[in-house]
Coordinates of C-alpha atoms and ligand atoms in Angstrom, one line a residue:
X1 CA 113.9 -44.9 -118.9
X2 CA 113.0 -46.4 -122.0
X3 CA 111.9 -50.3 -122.3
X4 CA 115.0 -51.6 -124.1
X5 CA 114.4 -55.4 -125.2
X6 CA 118.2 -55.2 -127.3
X7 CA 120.9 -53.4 -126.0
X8 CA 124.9 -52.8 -128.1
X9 CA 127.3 -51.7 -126.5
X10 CA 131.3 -52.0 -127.8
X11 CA 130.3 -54.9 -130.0
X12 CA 128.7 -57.1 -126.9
X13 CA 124.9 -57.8 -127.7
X14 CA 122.6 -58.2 -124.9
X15 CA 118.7 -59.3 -124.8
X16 CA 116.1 -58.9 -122.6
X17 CA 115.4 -62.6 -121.5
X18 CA 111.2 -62.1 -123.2
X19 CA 111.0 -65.9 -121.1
X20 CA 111.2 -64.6 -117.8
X21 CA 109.1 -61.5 -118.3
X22 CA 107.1 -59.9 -116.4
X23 CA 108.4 -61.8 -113.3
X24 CA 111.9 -61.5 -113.9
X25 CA 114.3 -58.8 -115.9
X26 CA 117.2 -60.1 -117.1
X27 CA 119.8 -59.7 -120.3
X28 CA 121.7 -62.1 -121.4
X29 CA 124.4 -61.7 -123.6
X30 CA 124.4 -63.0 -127.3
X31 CA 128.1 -63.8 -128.3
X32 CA 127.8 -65.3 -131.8
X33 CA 125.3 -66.4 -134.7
X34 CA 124.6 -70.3 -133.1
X35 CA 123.2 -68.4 -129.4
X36 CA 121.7 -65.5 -131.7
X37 CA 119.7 -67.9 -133.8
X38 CA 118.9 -70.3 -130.2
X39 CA 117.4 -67.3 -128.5
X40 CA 115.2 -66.6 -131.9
X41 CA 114.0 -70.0 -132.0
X42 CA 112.9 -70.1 -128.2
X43 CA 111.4 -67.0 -128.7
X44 CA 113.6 -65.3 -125.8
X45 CA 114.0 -62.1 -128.6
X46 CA 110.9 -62.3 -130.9
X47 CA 108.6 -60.3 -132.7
X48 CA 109.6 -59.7 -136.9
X49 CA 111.4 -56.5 -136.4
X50 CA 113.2 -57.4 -133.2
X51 CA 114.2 -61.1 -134.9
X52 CA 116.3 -59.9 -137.7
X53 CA 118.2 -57.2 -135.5
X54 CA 119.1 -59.5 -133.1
X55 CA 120.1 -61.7 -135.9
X56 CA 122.5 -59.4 -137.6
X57 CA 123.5 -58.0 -134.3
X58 CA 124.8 -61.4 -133.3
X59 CA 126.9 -61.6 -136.4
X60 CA 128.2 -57.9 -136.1
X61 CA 129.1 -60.0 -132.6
X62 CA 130.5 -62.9 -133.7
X63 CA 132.7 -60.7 -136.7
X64 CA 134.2 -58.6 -134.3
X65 CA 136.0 -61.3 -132.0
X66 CA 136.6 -63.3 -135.6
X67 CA 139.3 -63.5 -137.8
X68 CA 139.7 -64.0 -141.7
X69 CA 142.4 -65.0 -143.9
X70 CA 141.1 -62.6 -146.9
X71 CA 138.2 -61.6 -147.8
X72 CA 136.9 -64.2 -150.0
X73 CA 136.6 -66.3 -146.8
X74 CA 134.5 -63.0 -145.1
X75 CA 132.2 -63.2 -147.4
X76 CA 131.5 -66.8 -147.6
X77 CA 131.1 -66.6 -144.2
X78 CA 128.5 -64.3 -144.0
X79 CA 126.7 -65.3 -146.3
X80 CA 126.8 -69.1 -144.7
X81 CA 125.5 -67.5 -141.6
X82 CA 122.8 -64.8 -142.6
X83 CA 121.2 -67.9 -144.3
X84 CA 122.0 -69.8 -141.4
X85 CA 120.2 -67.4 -139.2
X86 CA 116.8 -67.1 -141.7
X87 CA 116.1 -70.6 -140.5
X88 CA 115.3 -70.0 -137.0
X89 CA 111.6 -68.8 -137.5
X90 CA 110.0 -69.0 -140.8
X91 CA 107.1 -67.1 -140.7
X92 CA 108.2 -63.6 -140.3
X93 CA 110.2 -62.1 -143.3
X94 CA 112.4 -59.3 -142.1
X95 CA 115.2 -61.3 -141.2
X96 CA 114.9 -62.7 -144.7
X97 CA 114.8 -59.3 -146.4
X98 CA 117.9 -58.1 -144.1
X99 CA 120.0 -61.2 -145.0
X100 CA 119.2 -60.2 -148.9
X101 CA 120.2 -56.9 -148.1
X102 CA 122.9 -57.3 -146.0
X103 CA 124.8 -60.1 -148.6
X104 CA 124.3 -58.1 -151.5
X105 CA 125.8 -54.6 -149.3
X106 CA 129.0 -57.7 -148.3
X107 CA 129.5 -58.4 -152.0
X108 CA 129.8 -54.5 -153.2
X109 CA 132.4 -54.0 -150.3
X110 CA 134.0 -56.9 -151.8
X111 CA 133.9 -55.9 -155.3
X112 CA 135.2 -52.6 -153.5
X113 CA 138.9 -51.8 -152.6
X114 CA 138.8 -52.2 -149.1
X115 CA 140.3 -54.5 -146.7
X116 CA 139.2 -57.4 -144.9
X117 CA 139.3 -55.0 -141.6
X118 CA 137.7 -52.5 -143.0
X119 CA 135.1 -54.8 -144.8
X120 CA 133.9 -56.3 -140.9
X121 CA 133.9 -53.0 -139.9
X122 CA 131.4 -51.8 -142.2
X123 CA 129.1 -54.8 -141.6
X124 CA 129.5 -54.4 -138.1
X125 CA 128.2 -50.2 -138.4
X126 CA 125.2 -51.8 -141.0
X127 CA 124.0 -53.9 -138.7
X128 CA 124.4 -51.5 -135.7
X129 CA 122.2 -48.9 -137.8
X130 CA 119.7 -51.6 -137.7
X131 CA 118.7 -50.0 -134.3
X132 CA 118.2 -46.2 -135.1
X133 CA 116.9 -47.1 -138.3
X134 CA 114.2 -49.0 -136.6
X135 CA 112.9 -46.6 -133.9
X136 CA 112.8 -43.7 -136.1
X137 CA 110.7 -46.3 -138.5
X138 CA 108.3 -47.1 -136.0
X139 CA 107.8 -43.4 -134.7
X140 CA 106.4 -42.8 -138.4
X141 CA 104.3 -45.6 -138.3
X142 CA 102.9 -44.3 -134.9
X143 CA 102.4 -40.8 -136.2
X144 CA 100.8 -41.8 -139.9
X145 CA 97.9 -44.3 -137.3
X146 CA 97.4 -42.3 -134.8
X147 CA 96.7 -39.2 -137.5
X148 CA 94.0 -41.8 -139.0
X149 CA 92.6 -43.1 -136.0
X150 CA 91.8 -40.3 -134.6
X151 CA 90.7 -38.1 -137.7
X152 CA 88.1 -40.6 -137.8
X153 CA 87.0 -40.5 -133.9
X154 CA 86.7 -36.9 -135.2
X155 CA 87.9 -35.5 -131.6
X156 CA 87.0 -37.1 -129.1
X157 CA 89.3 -39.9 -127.1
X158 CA 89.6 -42.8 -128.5
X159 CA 89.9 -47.0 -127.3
X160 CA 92.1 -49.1 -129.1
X161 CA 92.6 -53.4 -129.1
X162 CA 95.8 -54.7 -129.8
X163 CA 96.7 -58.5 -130.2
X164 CA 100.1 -59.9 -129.0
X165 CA 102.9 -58.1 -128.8
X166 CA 104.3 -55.4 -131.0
X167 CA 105.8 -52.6 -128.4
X168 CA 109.9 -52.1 -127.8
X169 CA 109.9 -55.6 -126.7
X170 CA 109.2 -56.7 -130.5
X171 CA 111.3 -54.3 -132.1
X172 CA 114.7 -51.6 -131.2
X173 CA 111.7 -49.3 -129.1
X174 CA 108.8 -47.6 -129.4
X175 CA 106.8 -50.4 -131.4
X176 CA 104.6 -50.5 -134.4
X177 CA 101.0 -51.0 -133.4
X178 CA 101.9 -50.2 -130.1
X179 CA 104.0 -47.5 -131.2
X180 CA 100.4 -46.2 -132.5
X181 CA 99.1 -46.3 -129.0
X182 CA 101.8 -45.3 -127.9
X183 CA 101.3 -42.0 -130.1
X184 CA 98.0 -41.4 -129.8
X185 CA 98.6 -41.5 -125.5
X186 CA 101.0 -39.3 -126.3
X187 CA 98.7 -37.0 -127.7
X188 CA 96.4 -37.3 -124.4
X189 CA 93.9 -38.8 -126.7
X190 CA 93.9 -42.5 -125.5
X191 CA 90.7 -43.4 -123.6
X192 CA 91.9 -46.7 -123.1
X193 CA 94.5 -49.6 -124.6
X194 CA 92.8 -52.7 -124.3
X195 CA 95.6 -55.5 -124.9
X196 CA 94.6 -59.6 -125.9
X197 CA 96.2 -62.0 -123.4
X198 CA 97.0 -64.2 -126.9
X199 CA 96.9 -67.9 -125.8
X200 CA 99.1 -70.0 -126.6
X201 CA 102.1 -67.6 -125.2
X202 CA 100.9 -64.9 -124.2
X203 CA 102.4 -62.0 -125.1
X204 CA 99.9 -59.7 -124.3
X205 CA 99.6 -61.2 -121.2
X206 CA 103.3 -61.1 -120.3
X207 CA 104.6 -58.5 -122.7
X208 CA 102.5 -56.0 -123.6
X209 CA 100.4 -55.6 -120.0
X210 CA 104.4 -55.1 -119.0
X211 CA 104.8 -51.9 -121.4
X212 CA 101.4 -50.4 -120.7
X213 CA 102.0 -50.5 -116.8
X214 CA 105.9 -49.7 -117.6
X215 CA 105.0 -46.6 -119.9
X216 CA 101.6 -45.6 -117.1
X217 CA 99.4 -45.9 -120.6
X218 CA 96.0 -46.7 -119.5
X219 CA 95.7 -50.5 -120.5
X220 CA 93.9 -53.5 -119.8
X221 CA 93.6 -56.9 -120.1
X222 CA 91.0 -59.6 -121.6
X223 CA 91.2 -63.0 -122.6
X224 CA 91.1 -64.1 -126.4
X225 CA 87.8 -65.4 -126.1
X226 CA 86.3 -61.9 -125.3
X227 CA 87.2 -60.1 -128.1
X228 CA 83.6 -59.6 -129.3
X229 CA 81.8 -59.3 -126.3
X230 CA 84.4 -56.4 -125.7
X231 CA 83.1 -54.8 -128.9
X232 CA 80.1 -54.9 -128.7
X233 CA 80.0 -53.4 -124.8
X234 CA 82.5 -50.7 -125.2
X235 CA 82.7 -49.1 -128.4
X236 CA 86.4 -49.6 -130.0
X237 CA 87.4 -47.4 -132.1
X238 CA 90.4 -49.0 -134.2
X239 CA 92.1 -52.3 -133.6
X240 CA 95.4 -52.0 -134.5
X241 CA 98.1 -55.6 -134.8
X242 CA 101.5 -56.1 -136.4
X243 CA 102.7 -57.8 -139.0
X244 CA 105.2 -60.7 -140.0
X245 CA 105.0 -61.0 -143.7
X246 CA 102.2 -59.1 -145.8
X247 CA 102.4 -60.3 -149.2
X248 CA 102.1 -58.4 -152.4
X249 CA 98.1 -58.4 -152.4
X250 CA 98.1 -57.1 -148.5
X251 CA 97.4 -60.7 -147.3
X252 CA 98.9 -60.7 -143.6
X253 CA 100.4 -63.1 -141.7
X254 CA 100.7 -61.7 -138.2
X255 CA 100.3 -63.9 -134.6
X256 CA 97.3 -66.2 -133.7
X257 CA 93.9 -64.7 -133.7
X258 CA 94.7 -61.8 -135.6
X259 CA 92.2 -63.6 -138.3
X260 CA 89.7 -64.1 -135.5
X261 CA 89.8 -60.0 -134.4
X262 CA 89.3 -59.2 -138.1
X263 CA 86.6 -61.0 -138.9
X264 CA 85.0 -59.6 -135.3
X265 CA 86.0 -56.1 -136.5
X266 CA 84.4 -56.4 -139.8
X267 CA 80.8 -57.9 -138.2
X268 CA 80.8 -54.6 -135.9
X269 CA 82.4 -52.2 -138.6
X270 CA 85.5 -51.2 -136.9
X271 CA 88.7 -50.2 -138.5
X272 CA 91.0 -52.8 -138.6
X273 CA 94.8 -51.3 -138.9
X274 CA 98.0 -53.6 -140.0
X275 CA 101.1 -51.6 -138.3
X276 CA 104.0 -52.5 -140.0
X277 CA 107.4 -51.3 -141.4
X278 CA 107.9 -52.0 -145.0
X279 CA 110.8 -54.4 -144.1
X280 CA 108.1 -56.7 -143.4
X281 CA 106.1 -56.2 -146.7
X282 CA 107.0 -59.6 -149.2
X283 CA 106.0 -58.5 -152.4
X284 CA 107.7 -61.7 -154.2
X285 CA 105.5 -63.7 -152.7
X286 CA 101.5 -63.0 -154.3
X287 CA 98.9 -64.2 -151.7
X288 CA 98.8 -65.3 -148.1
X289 CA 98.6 -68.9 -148.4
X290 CA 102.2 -68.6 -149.7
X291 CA 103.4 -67.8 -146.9
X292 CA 105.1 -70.4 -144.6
X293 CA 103.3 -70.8 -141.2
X294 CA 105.2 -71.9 -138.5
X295 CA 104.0 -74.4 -135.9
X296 CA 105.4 -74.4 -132.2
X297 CA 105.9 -77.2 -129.8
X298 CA 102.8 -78.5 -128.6
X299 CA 103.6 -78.0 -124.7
X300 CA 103.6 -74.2 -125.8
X301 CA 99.9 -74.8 -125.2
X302 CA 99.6 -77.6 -123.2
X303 CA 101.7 -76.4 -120.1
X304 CA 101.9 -72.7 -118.2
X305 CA 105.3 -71.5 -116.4
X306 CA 105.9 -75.5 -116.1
X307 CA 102.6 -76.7 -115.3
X308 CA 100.4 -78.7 -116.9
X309 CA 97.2 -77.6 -117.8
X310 CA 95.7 -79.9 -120.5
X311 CA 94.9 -83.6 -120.1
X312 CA 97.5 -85.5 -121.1
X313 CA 97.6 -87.6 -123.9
X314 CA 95.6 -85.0 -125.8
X315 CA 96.7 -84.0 -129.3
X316 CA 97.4 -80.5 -130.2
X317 CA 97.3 -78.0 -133.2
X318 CA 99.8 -74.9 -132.3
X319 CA 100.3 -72.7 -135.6
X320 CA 101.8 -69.6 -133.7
X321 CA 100.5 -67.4 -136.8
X322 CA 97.6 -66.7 -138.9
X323 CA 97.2 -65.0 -142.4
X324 CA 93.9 -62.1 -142.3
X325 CA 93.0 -61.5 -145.9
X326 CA 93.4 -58.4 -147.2
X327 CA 89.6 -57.0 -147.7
X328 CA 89.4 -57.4 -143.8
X329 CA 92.5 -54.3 -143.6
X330 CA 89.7 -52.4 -143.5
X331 CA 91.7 -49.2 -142.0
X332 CA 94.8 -49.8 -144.0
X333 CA 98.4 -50.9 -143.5
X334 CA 100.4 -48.2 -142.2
X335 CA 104.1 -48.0 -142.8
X336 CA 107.2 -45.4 -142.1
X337 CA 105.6 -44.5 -146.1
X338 CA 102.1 -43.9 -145.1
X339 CA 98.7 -45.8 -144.8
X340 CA 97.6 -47.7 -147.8
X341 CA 94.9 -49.9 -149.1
X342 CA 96.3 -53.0 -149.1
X343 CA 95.1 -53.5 -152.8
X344 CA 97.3 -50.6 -153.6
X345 CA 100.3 -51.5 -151.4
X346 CA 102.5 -53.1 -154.3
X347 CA 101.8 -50.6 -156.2
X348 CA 102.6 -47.8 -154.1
X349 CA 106.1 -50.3 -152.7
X350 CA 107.3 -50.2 -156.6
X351 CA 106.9 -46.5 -157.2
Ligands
MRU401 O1 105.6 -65.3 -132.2 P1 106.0 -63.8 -132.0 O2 105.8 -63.3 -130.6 O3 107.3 -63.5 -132.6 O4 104.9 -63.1 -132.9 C1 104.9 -61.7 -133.0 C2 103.9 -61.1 -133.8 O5 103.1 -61.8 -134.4 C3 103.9 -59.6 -133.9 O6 102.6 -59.1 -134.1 C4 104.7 -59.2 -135.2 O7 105.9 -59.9 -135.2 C5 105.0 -57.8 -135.3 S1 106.1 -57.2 -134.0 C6 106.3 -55.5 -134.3

């Protein structure tokens, strides 16, 4: 069965606890916009695609047990809580972009001549499509890399380094970058999935070892710090990362390190991929230094499961995201569209 990191069912949502994983499975249930935006801010749900689903999801929640004098007092509502929800991690953008979308789709039903029942019931089924929506997404994404990745290996089997997390467990299923590697096994082309352990949190470690040994894709693990001397012993063919926000000149925010693999991958002249749908392409904002970067509790990197394992008293810098610039998206940014340049992403976007 599939790896399913957000389940619906009757209007109950129910996440896969990404705190207790790998040792422990367990769902808990969302029941309203104040416990959806909680589990995004401790990062129980996270990765960009998989924090705005579970942030409409846990309004479509919340709606559905509610009730509302007229509509007026729907639609002030939702719109107090999709901004509400925006605030719980800053970095990533698609919970933004749904909020926009998702206000503006709650004002025409408004404008419309429907009633308040029919009104929640019609945000309830948007945000529900979210899900569908998202896998089918992230199957093109997988299909557009792995055509690219291994056109270039020009037939034979290719190995592939991934940074954090970016499988089901970041999104409704399948994944972006992983959903390439998840492809290109499917294929029976995948030599081998080599996945960062991505200090502080770990989410290779944890998260995506889980998938590879969950999905039997050959995987495995290295540390941060061996990213190069990986690269230089074993001939990578692609490196392929997510995405949080990519701004209008291809600039990408994704998780910690991804700056560090980039500039690695450029030094050895391998292709650097950005996996990401276009929900998380920002193209008001112009370059990456606009984007906002957020910084995580220190004992993120100062403790393990609990323990300590820095000196105390030490200070700490924990910025859980870093911005690559676009000339080192050497292989391109692929999205459900298609692979592009990232100079001609905006471009492309506004046709
Ligand atoms: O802090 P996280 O775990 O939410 O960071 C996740 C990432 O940086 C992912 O690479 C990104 O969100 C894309 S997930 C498909």
């Amino acid at each position: 069965m599939a790896l399913e990191a957000i389940k619906w069912n009757e209007n109950k949502l129910y996440i896969l606890d990404q705190l207790r994983l790998p040792l422990e499975t367990e769902y808990i249930t969302v029941n309203n916009v104040k416990e959806g935006w909680q589990v995004i801010n401790k990062m129980q749900v996270r990765g960009a695609p998989a924090i705005a689903i579970v942030g409409c999801l846990s309004l479509a929640t919340e709606l559905s047990q509610a009730s509302f004098k007229d509509k007026h007092e729907l639609l002030e509502t939702i719109c107090e809580k999709l901004q509400y929800l925006v605030t719980a991690r800053p970095t990533a953008v698609n919970m933004k972009k749904a909020a926009e979308e998702l206000t503006s789709f709650t004002k025409n039903l408004y404008n419309d001549k429907v009633s308040v029942t029919e009104m929640v019931d019609s945000v309830i089924s948007w945000c529900q499509k979210m899900l569908n929506y998202d896998v089918s997404t992230n199957k093109k994404i997988g299909d557009f890399g792995a055509d690219s990745i291994l056109k270039s290996a020009g037939g034979k089997n290719v190995k592939i380094l991934t940074h954090c997390n970016t499988g089901s467990l970041a999104t409704a299923g399948y994944g972006t970058a992983l959903g390439v590697v998840r492809s290109i096994h499917a294929r029976g082309c995948l030599d081998q999935a080599y996945c960062t352990e991505t200090r502080p949190y770990n989410q290779g470690a944890r998260l995506t070892a889980y998938e590879l040994v969950y999905d039997k894709i050959p995987g495995t693990l290295i540390c941060d710090s061996m990213v190069a001397a990986l690269i230089n012993s074993h001939k990578i063919d692609a490196i392929v990362v997510g995405a949080d926000r990519v701004t209008s000149n291809g600039d990408t925010a994704n998780k910690i390190g991804t700056y560090q693999l980039a500039v690695i991958a450029k030094h050895h002249n391998v292709p650097f991929y950005v996996c990401a749908p276009t929900s998380s392409i920002d193209l008001n904002l112009a370059v990456g230094k606009d984007i906002p970067i957020e910084e995580r509790p220190h004992n993120e990197m100062t403790d393990i499961a609990g323990i300590k394992i820095a000196s105390p008293g030490i200070s700490c810098w924990n910025p859980a995201f870093d911005v690559t610039p676009a000339e080192l998206i050497t292989g391109g940014i692929v999205t459900e569209l298609g692979i592009f340049k990232p100079a001609e992403l905006a471009d492309k976007l506004k046709a």
